[in-house]
Coordinates of C-alpha atoms in Angstrom, one line a residue:
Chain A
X267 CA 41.8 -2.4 -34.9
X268 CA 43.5 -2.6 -31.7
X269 CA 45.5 1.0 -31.0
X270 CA 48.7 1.5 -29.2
X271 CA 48.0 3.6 -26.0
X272 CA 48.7 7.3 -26.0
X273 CA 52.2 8.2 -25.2
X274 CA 51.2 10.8 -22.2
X275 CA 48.2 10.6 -19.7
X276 CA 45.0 12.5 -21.5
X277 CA 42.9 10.5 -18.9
X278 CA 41.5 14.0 -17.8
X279 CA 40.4 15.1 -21.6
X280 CA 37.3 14.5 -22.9
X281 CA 37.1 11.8 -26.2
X282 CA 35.5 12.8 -29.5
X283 CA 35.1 9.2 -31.3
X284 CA 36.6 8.1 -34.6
X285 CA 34.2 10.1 -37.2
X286 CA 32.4 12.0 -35.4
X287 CA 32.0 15.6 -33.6
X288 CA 30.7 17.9 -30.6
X289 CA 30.1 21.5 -29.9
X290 CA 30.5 23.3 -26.7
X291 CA 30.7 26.6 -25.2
X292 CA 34.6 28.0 -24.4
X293 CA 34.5 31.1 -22.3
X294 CA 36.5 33.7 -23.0
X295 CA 40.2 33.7 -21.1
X296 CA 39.9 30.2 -20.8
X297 CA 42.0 27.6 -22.9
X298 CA 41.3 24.8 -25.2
X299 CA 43.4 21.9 -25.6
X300 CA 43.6 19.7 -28.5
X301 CA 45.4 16.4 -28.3
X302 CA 45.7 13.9 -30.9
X303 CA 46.5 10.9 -28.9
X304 CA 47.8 8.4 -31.5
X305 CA 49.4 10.9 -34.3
X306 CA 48.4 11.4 -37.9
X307 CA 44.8 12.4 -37.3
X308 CA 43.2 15.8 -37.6
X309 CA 40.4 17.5 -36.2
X310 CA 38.4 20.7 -37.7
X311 CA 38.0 23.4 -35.7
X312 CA 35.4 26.2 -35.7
X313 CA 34.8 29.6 -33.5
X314 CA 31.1 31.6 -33.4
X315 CA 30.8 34.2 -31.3
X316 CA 28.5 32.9 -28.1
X317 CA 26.2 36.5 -28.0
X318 CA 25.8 36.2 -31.9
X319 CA 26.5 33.1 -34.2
X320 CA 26.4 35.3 -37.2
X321 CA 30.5 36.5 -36.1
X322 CA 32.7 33.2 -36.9
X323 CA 35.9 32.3 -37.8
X324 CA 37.5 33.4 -41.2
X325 CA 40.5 32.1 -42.7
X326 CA 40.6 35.2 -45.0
X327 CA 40.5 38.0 -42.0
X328 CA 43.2 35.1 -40.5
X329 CA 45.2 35.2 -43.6
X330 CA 45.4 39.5 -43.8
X331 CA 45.7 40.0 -40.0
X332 CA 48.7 37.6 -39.3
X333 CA 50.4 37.9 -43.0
X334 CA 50.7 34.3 -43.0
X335 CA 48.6 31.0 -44.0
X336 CA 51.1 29.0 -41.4
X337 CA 49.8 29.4 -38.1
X338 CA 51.0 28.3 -34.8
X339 CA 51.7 29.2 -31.4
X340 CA 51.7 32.8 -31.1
X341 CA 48.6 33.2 -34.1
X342 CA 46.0 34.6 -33.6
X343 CA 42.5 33.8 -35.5
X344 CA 40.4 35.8 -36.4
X345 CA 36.4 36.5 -36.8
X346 CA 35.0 37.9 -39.7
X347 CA 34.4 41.0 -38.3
X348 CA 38.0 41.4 -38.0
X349 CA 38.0 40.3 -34.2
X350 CA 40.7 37.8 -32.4
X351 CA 38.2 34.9 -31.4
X352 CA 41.4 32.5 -30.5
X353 CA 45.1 33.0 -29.7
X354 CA 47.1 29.6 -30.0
X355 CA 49.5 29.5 -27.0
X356 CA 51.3 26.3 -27.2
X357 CA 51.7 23.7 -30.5
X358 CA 53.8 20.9 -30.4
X359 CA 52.7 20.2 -34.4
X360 CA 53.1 23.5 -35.9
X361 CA 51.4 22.6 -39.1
X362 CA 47.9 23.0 -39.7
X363 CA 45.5 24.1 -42.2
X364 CA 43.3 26.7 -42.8
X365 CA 42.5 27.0 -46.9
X366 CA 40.4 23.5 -47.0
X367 CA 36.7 23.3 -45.9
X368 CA 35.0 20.7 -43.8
X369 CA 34.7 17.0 -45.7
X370 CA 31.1 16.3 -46.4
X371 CA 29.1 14.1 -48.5
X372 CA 29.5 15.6 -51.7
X373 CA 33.6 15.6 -50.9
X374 CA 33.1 12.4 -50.1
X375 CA 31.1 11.5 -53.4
X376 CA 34.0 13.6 -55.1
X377 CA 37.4 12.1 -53.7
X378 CA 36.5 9.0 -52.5
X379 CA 34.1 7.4 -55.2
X380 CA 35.0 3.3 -54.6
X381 CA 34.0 4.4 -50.8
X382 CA 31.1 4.8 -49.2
X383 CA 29.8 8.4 -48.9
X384 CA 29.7 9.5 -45.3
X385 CA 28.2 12.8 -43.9
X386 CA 31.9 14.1 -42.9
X387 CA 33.0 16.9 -40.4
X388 CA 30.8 19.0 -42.4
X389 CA 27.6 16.9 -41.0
X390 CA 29.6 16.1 -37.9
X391 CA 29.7 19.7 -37.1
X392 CA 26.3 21.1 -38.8
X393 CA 24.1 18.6 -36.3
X394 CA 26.4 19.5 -33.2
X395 CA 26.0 22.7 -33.7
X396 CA 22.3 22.9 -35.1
X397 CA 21.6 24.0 -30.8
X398 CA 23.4 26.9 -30.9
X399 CA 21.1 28.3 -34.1
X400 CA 24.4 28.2 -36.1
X401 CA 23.0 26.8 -39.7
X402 CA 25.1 24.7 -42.3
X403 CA 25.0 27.6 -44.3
X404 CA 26.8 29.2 -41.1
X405 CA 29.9 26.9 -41.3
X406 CA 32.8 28.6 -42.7
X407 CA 36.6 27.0 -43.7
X408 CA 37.5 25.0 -40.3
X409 CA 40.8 25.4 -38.6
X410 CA 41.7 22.3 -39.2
X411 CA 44.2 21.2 -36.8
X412 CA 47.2 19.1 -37.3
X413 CA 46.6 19.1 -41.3
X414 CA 49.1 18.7 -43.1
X415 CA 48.3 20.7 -46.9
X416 CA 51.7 21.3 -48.5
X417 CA 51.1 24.5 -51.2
X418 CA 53.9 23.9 -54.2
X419 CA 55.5 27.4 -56.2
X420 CA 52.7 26.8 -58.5
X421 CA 50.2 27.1 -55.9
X422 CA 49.0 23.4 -56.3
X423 CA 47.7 21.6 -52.5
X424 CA 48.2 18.4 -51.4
X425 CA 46.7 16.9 -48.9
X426 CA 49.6 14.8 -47.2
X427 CA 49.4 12.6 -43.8
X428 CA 49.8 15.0 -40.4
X429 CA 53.1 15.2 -38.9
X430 CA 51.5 14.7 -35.6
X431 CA 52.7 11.9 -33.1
X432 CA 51.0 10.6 -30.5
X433 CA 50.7 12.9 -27.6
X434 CA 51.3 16.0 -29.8
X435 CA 49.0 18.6 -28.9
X436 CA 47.6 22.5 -29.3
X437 CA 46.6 25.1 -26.8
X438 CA 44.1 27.9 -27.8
X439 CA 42.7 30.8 -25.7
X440 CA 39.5 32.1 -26.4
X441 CA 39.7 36.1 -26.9
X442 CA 36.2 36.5 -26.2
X443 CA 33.2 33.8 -25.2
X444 CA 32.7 31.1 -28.5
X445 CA 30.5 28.2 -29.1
X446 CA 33.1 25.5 -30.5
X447 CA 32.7 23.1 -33.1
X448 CA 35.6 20.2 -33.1
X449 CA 35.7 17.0 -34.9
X450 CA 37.7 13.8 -35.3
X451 CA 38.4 13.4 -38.9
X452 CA 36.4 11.0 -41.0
X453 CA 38.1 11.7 -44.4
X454 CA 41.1 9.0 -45.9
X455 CA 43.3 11.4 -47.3
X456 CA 44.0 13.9 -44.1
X457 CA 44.8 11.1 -41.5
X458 CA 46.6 8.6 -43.9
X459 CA 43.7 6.3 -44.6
X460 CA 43.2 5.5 -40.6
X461 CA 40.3 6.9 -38.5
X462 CA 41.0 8.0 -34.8
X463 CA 39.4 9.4 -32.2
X464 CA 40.6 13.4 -30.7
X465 CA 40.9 14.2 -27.2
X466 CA 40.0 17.6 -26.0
X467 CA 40.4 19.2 -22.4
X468 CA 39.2 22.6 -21.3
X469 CA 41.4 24.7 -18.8
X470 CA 39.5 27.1 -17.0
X471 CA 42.1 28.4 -15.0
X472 CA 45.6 27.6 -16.7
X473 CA 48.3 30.5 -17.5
X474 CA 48.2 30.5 -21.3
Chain B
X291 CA 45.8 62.6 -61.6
X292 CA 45.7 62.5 -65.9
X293 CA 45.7 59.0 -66.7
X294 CA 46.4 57.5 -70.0
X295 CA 43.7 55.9 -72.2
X296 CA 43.1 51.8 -71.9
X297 CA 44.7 50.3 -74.7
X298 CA 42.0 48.8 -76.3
X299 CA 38.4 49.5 -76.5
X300 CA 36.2 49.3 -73.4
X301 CA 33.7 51.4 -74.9
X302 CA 30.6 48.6 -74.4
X303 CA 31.6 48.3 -70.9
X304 CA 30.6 49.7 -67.7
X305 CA 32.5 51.2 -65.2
X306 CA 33.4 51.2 -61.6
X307 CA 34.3 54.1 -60.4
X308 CA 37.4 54.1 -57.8
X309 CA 36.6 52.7 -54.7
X310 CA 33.2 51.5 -55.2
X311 CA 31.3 48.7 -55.9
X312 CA 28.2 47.5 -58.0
X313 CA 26.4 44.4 -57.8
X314 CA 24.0 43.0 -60.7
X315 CA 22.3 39.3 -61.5
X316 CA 24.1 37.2 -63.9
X317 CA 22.2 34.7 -65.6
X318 CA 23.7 31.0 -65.9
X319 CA 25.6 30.9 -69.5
X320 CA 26.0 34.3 -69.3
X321 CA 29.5 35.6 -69.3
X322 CA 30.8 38.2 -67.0
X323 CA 34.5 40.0 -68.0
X324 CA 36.1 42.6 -66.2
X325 CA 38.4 44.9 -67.4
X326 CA 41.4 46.2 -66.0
X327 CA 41.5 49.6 -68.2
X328 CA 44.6 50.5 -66.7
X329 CA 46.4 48.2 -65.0
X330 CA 47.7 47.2 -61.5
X331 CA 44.2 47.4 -60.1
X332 CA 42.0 44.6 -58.2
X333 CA 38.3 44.2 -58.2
X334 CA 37.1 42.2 -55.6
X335 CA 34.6 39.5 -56.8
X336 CA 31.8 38.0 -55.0
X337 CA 29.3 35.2 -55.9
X338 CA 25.6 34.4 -54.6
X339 CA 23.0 31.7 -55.7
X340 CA 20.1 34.3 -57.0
X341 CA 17.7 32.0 -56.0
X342 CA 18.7 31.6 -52.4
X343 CA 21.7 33.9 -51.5
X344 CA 22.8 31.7 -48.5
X345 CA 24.3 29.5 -51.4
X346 CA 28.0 31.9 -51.7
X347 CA 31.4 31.4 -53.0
X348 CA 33.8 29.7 -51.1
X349 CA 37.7 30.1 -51.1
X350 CA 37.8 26.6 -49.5
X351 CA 35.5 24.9 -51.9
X352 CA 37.1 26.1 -54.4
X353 CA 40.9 24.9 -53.4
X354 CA 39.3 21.9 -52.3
X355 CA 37.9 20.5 -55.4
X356 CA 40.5 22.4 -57.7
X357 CA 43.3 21.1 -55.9
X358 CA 45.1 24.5 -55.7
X359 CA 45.2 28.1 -55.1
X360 CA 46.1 29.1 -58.8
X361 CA 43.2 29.8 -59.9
X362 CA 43.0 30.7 -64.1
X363 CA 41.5 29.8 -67.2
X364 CA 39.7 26.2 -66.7
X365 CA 38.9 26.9 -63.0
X366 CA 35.7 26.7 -61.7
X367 CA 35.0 29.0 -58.5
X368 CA 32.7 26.7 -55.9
X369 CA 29.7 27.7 -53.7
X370 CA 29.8 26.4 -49.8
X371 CA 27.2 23.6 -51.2
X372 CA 29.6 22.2 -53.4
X373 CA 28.1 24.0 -56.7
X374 CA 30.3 25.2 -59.3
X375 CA 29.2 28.7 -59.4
X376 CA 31.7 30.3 -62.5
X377 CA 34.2 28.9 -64.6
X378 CA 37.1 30.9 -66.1
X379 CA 36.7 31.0 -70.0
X380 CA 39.6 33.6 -70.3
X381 CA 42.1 35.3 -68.2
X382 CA 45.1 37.4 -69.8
X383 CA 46.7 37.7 -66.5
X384 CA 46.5 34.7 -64.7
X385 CA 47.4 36.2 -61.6
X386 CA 44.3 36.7 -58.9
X387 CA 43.7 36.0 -55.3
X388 CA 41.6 34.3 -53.0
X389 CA 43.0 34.2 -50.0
X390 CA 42.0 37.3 -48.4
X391 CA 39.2 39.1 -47.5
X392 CA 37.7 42.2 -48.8
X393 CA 39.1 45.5 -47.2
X394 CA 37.4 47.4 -44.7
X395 CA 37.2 49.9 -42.5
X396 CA 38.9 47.8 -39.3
X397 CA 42.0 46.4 -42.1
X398 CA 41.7 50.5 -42.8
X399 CA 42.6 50.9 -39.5
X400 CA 44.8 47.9 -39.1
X401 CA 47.3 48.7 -42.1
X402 CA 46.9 52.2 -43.1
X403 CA 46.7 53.8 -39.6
X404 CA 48.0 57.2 -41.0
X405 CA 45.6 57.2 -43.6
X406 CA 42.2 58.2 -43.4
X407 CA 39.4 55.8 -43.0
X408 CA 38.0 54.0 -45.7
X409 CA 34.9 51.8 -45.6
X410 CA 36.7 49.9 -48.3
X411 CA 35.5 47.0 -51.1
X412 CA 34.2 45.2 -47.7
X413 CA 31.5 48.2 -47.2
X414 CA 31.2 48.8 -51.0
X415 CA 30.1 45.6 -51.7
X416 CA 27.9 45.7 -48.1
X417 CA 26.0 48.3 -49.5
X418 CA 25.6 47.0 -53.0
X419 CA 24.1 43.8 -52.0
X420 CA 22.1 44.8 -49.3
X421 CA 18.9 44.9 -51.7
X422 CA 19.4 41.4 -52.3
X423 CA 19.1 40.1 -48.8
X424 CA 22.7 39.6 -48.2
X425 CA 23.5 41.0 -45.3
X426 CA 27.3 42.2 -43.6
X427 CA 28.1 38.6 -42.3
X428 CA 27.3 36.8 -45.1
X429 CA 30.3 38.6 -47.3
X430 CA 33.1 35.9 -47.8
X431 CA 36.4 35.6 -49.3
X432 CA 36.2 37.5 -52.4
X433 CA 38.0 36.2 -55.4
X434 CA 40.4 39.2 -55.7
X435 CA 40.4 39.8 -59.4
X436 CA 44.0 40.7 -60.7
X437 CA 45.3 40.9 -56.7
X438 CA 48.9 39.2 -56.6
X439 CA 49.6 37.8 -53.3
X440 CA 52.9 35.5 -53.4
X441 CA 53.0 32.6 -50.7
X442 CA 56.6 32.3 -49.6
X443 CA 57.9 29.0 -49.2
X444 CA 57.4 29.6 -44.9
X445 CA 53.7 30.3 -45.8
X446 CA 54.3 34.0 -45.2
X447 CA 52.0 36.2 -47.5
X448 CA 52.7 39.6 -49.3
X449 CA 50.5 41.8 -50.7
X450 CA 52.1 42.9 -54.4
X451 CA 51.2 45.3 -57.1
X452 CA 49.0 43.7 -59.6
X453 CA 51.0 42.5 -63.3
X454 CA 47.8 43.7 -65.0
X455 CA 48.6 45.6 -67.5
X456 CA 46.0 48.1 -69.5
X457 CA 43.0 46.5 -71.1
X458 CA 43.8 43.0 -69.6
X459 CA 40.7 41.3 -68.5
X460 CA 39.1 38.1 -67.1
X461 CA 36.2 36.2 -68.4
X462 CA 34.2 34.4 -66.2
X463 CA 30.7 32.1 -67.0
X464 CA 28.0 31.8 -64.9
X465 CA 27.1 28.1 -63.5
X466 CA 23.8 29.0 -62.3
X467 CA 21.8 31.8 -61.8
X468 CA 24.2 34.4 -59.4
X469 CA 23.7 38.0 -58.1
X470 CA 27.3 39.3 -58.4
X471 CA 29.1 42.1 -56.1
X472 CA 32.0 43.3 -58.1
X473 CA 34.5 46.5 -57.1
X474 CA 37.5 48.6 -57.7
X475 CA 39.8 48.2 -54.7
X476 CA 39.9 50.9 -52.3
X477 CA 43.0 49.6 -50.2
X478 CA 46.7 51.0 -50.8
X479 CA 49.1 48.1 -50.9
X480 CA 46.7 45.8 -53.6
X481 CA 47.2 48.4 -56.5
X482 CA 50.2 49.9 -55.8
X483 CA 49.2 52.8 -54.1
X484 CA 46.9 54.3 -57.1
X485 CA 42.6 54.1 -57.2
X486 CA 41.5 53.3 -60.4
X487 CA 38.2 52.1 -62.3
X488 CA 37.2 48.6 -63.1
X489 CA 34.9 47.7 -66.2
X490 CA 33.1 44.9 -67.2
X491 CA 30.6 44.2 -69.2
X492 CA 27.8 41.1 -69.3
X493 CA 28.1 38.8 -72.8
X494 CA 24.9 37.4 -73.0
X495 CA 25.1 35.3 -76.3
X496 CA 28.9 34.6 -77.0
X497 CA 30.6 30.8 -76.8
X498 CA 32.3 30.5 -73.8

C-alpha cells in the first residue's frame, strides 16, 4: 500500500508501526504528543503510575471526576486512586474513546471471525509493558485516542471510522511521572478497515 | 427516619445494612437477586473469578462485546479475559450503571465537601473482599445496580435518582464460579439523598 505523506512535518516524532505498540516512561510536567499522520487511525493509550504500577488509569474515576465520557483538551484523566495522571492540553480531533477495552485475540476471534486472529493492542501493550512488572491482568480500558464510538439514546455503541485527518494530533501532560503504553491500532472496525502507523513525540520542555 | 415496609416479601433475603457492603461466593448456575426494598437506592456490584480473583468484571468488556451501555435482561456482564461472568435473567427496572466507579472517601471529598467523610461502597467493598485476596487496586468499575446515570447527547453525565421503586429487583446468574462484593450506596446524589438497605438473596436450584 503506498501512503500519501503526512500533511505537516512529524520528522522529529518517533514511529510506532502499523499493528504494533511501545511503552516508555513520561516524566511528570512533561508532554506527550500524539499524531496520527494519515487520519482515520487510532491509538490506545494507557497511564501506570512510575513508583507503583498497581495506580493506572480508570475510565470510571475519568468518567465521575470530569462529569463527562467526551474528553478533550482541557480533561483531565484520572488514576484509580482518584489522582490526575494526564491533563490533555491541545486536540485538534476532539473525539475519542474511553468505554471500549484494548482489541485482543479473543475480540479478534469475536468480531472479525473470516479474519485472521491477531494478538491486538491488548498483546501489543501486555509485551511492551511486561518490563515495567505491569501484568495483563494490570491493563485496564485504554484511552483510546482519536476513536470514534458514537453512544445512541438507547445507549447502543458503534464503533464508526475516526474523524481524524492527517496531521491531526493530541497533547497530554503528565500530572505526575507514568510508564506509557501507546499503540497503533490493529483492529478493522476503529480505523475503517486500513492499518497505519502513529507517530508520537515527547516534549520535555514545551509550555502546555 | 420511619420508613415504609417493601411491598412485597423479602423475608428469605438478606440485608445490607446502609452504607455497607458484604461480599460472598456464588457458585456458577447459581442465581444472585438483589432487592431494592424500598426504592431509589444503588448497590454497587462487583465480580471476581473464585478461582483466581485477578480474572474481574470489566465495564469495557462488557460494552465491547454487548455492543452498548444498556445493560438489562439478556446481558451478560464480561471479565477482563473475555469471560462471561453473569447474565441478567430478570430486571424490573432496567435502569443500572456502569460507567462509574464506586464511591470513596477522595469522591467524598470531591462532591460532598460539606459533608462529612465517608469511606463509601469503594471502602465497603475494600474491606469485604480483602479476605479473598483482592486487594484496593484491583476494585473496578462496579456495575451500579439500580444507579441512573443519563448521557446527554454532548457526552455530559448526570448522576439521577434511581426509578426503583419498592421491592424491584435484578436477577443475575453466575457464569462461573465468582466471589461477589455487593453494597448499599453510601454516596448522596445516587439515591436521592436518602441511605437505605439492599437485600438479596442466593437461588441455588431455580431455572434461570
Amino acid at each position: 500500500m503506498s501512503l500519501p505523506r503526512p500533511a505537516r512535518s512529524v520528522t522529529t516524532a518517533n514511529e510506532i508501526s502499523p499493528r504494533t505498540g511501545v511503552a516508555f516512561p513520561l516524566r511528570r510536567g512533561h508532554v506527550l504528543k500524539v499524531i496520527d499522520p494519515f487520519g482515520v487511525q487510532v491509538s490506545d493509550l494507557l497511564a501506570y503510575n512510575a513508583h507503583d504500577v498497581r495506580e493506572a488509569i480508570s475510565n470510571g474515576r475519568t468518567f465521575d471526576y470530569e462529569e463527562t465520557i467526551a474528553l478533550t483538551a482541557g480533561s483531565r484523566l484520572w488514576s484509580n486512586r482518584s489522582n490526575p495522571m494526564l491533563t490533555i492540553a491541545e486536540d485538534t480531533v476532539g473525539r475519542h474513546d474511553f468505554l471500549l477495552t484494548p482489541c485482543s485475540e479473543a475480540t479478534f476471534r469475536h468480531f472479525y471471525p473470516e479474519h485472521p486472529v491477531h494478538r491486538g493492542c491488548f498483546g501489543n501493550l501486555a509485551e511492551a509493558l511486561a518490563p515495567y512488572g505491569i501484568e495483563p491482568d494490570m491493563i485496564p480500558c485504554a484511552f483510546n485516542l482519536f476513536m470514534n464510538v458514537p453512544v445512541a439514546p438507547d445507549g447502543t455503541l458503534q464503533v464508526a471510522p475516526p474523524i481524524s485527518k492527517p496531521g491531526d494530533y493530541i497533547r497530554l501532560r503528565a500530572e505526575m511521572d507514568l510508564v506509557i503504553g501507546l499503540t497503533a491500532c490493529s483492529a478493522y472496525a476503529s480505523n475503517g478497515g486500513s492499518f497505519k502507523p502513529i507517530h508520537y513525540a515527547i516534549e520535555t520542555d514545551s509550555p502546555a
